Coordinates of C-alpha atoms in Angstrom, one line a residue:
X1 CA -39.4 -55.3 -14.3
X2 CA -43.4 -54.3 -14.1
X3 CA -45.6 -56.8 -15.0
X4 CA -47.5 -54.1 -16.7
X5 CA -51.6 -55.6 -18.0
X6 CA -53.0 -54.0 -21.2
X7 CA -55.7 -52.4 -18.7
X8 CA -52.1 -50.6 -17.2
X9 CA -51.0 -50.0 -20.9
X10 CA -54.7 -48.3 -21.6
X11 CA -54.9 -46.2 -18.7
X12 CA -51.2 -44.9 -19.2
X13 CA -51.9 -43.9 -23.1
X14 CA -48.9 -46.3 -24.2
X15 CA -52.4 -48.7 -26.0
X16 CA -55.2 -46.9 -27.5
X17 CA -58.3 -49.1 -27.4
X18 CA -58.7 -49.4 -31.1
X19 CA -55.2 -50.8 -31.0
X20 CA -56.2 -52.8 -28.0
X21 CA -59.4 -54.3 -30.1
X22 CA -57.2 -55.4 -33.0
X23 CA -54.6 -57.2 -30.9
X24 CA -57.2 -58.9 -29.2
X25 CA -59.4 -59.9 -32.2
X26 CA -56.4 -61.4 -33.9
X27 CA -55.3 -63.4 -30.3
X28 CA -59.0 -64.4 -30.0
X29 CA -58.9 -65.6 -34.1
X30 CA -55.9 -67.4 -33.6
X31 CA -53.8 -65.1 -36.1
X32 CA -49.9 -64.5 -35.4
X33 CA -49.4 -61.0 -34.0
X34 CA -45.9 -59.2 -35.0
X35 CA -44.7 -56.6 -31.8
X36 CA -41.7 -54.2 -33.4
X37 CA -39.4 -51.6 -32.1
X38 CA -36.0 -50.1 -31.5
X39 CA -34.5 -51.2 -28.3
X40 CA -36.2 -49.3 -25.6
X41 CA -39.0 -48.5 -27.4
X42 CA -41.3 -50.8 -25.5
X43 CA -41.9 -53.7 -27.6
X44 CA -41.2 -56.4 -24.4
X45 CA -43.5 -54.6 -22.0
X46 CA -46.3 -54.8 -24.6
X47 CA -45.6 -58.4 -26.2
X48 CA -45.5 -59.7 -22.8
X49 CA -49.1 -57.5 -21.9
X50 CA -50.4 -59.0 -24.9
X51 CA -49.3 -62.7 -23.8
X52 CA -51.7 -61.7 -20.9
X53 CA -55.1 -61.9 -23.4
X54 CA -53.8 -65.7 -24.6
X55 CA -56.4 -68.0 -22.5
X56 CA -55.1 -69.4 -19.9
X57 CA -55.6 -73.1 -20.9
X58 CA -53.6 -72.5 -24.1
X59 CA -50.2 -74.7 -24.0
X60 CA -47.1 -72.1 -24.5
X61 CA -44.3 -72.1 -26.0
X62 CA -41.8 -69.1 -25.0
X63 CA -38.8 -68.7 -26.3
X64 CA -37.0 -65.8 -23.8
X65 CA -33.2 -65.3 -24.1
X66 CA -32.7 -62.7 -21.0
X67 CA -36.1 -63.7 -18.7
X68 CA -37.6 -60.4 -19.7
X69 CA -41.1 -61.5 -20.6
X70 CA -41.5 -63.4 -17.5
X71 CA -44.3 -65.5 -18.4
X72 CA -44.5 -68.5 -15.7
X73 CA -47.1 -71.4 -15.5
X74 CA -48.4 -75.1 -15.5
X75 CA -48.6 -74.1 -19.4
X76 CA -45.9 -71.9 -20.0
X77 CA -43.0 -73.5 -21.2
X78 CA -39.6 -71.2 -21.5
X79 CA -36.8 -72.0 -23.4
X80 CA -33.3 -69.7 -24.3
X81 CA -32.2 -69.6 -27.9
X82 CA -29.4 -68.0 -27.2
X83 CA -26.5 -67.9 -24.0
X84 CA -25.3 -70.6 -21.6
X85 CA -26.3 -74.4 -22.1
X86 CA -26.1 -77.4 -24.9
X87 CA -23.3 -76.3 -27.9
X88 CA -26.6 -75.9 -30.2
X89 CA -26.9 -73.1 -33.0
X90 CA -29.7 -70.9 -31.9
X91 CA -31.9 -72.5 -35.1
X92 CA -31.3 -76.0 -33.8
X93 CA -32.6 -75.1 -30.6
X94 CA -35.8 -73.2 -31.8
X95 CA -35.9 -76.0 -34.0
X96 CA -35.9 -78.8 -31.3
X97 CA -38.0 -76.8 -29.0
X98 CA -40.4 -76.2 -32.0
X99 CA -40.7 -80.0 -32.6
X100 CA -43.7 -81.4 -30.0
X101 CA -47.5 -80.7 -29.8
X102 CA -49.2 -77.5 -31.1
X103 CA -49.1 -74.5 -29.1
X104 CA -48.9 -71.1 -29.1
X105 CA -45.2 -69.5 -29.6
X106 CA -44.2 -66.5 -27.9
X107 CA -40.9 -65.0 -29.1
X108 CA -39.1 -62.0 -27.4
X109 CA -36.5 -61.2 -30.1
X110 CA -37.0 -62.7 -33.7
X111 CA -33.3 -63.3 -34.7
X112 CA -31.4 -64.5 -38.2
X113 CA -30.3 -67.9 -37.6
X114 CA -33.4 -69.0 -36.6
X115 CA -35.9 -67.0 -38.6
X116 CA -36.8 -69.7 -40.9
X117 CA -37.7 -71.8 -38.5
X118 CA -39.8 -70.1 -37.2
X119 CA -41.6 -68.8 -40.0
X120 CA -41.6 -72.4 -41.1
X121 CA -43.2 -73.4 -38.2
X122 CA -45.8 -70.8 -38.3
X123 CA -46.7 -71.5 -41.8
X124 CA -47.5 -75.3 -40.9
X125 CA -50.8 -74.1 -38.9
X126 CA -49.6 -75.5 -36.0
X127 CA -48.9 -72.6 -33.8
X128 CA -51.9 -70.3 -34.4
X129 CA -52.3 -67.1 -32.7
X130 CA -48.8 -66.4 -31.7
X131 CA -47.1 -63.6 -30.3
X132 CA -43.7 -62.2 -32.5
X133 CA -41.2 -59.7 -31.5
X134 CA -38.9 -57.8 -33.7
X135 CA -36.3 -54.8 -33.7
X136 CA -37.5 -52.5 -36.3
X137 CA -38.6 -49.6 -36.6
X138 CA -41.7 -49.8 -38.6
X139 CA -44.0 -53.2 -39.4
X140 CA -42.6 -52.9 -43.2
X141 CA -39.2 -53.0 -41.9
X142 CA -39.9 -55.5 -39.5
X143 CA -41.8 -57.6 -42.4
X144 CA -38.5 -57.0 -44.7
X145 CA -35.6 -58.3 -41.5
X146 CA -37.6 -61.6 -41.7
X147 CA -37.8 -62.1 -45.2
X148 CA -34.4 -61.0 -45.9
X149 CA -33.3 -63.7 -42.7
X150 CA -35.7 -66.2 -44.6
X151 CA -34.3 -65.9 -47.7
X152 CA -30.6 -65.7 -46.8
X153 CA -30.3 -68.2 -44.1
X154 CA -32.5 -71.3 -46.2
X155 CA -31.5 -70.1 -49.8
X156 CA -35.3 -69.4 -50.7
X157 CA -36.0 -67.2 -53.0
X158 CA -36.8 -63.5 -52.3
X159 CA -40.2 -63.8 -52.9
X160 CA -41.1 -66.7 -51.8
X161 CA -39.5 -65.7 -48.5
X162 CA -41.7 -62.2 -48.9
X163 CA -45.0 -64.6 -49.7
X164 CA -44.2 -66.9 -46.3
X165 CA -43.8 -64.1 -44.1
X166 CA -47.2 -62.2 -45.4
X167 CA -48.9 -65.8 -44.7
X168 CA -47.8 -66.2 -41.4
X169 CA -48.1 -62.5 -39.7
X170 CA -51.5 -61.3 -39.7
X171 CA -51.0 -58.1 -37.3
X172 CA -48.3 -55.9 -37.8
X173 CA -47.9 -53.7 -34.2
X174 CA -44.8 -50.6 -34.0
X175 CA -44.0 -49.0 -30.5
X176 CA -42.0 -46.1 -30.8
X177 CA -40.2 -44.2 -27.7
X178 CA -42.0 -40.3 -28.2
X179 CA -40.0 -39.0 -24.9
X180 CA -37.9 -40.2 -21.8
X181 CA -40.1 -42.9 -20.1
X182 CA -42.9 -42.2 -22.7
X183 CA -43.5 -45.2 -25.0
X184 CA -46.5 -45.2 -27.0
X185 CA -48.3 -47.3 -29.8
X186 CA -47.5 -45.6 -33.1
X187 CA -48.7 -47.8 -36.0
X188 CA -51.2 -51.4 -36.0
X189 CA -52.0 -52.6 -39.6
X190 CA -53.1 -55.8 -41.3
X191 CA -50.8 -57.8 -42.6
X192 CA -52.6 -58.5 -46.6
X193 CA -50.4 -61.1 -48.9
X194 CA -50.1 -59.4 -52.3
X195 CA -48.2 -59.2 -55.2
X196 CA -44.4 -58.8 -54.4
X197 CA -45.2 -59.8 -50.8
X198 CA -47.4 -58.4 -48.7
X199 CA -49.7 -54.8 -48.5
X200 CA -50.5 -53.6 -45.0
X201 CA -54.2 -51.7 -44.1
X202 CA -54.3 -49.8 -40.9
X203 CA -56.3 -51.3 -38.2

């Protein structure tokens, strides 16, 4: 798979640079950064572009089912939620993996059973600036999966799971699939806490 830069994302038109300044301002601020998209709409390619602007001295956490991000080093540390190994549920092994120092999380494919955790773990301040992927098809509906995961799978309440999930994404990016082979950037917005849950602001 190509190991495509955001300079490569730029120079195709998948990442305009207005996008590209918001992503990296929210990376550089340490604020968790929410990549969605149907399945082929490119959301790996740029998460995994976007893992390029974390410094490189920043300890990472990357939690990769299929190998598709890729992301290798001294300070890169992978780990599969799901497939072959230890008779874990998925949540007990983001849990476990989630349990040691602080450091940035990078996450392929947000799924239910361990969505709390995850949001949990965000919430607690101790992985600032991390990198989120979801299957949605807009930031709202990406926003809704992990509430609606939240609140089902610990029992919370609906908005309290809404309130969680506005405090811990601060960047909402959609890629959408526009042709065969053509993937392109089609919505960034703020993420804004607010009554109910959360109000996004275009970036």
């Amino acid at each position: 798979m190509a190991n495509y830069t955001v300079g490569d994302l730029i120079e195709s038109g998948a990442l305009t640079p207005r996008a590209l300044q918001s992503c990296a301002e929210s990376i550089r601020d340490a604020r968790t950064v929410l990549v969605t998209g149907i399945t082929g709409s490119g959301k790996t390619t740029l998460l995994r572009a976007l893992a390029g602007l974390v410094p490189p001295g920043e300890s990472m956490l990357v939690l990769d089912d299929c190998g598709d991000l890729g992301l290798q080093g001294p300070q890169r540390r992978p780990v599969a939620v799901r497939g072959p190994g230890p008779a874990r549920s998925p949540r007990e092994t983001a849990a476990r993996a989630l349990d040691g120092a602080p450091r940035v999380l990078v996450i392929d494919n947000v799924c239910p059973p361990e969505a709390g955790t995850v949001l949990r773990a965000l919430g607690s301040g101790r992985h600032a600036g991390s990198l989120l992927g979801v299957g949605a098809e807009s930031v709202d509906g990406a926003l809704r999966s992990l509430a609606a995961w939240w609140s089902q799978g610990d029992g919370l309440a609906w908005a309290d799971a809404c309130r969680g999930v506005a405090e811990a994404i601060r960047l909402g990016v959609g890629v959408a699939r526009t042709a065969p082979g053509i993937h392109r950037v089609a919505e960034v917005a703020h993420v804004k806490a607010a009554k109910g849950g959360w109000a996004l602001h275009a970036a």
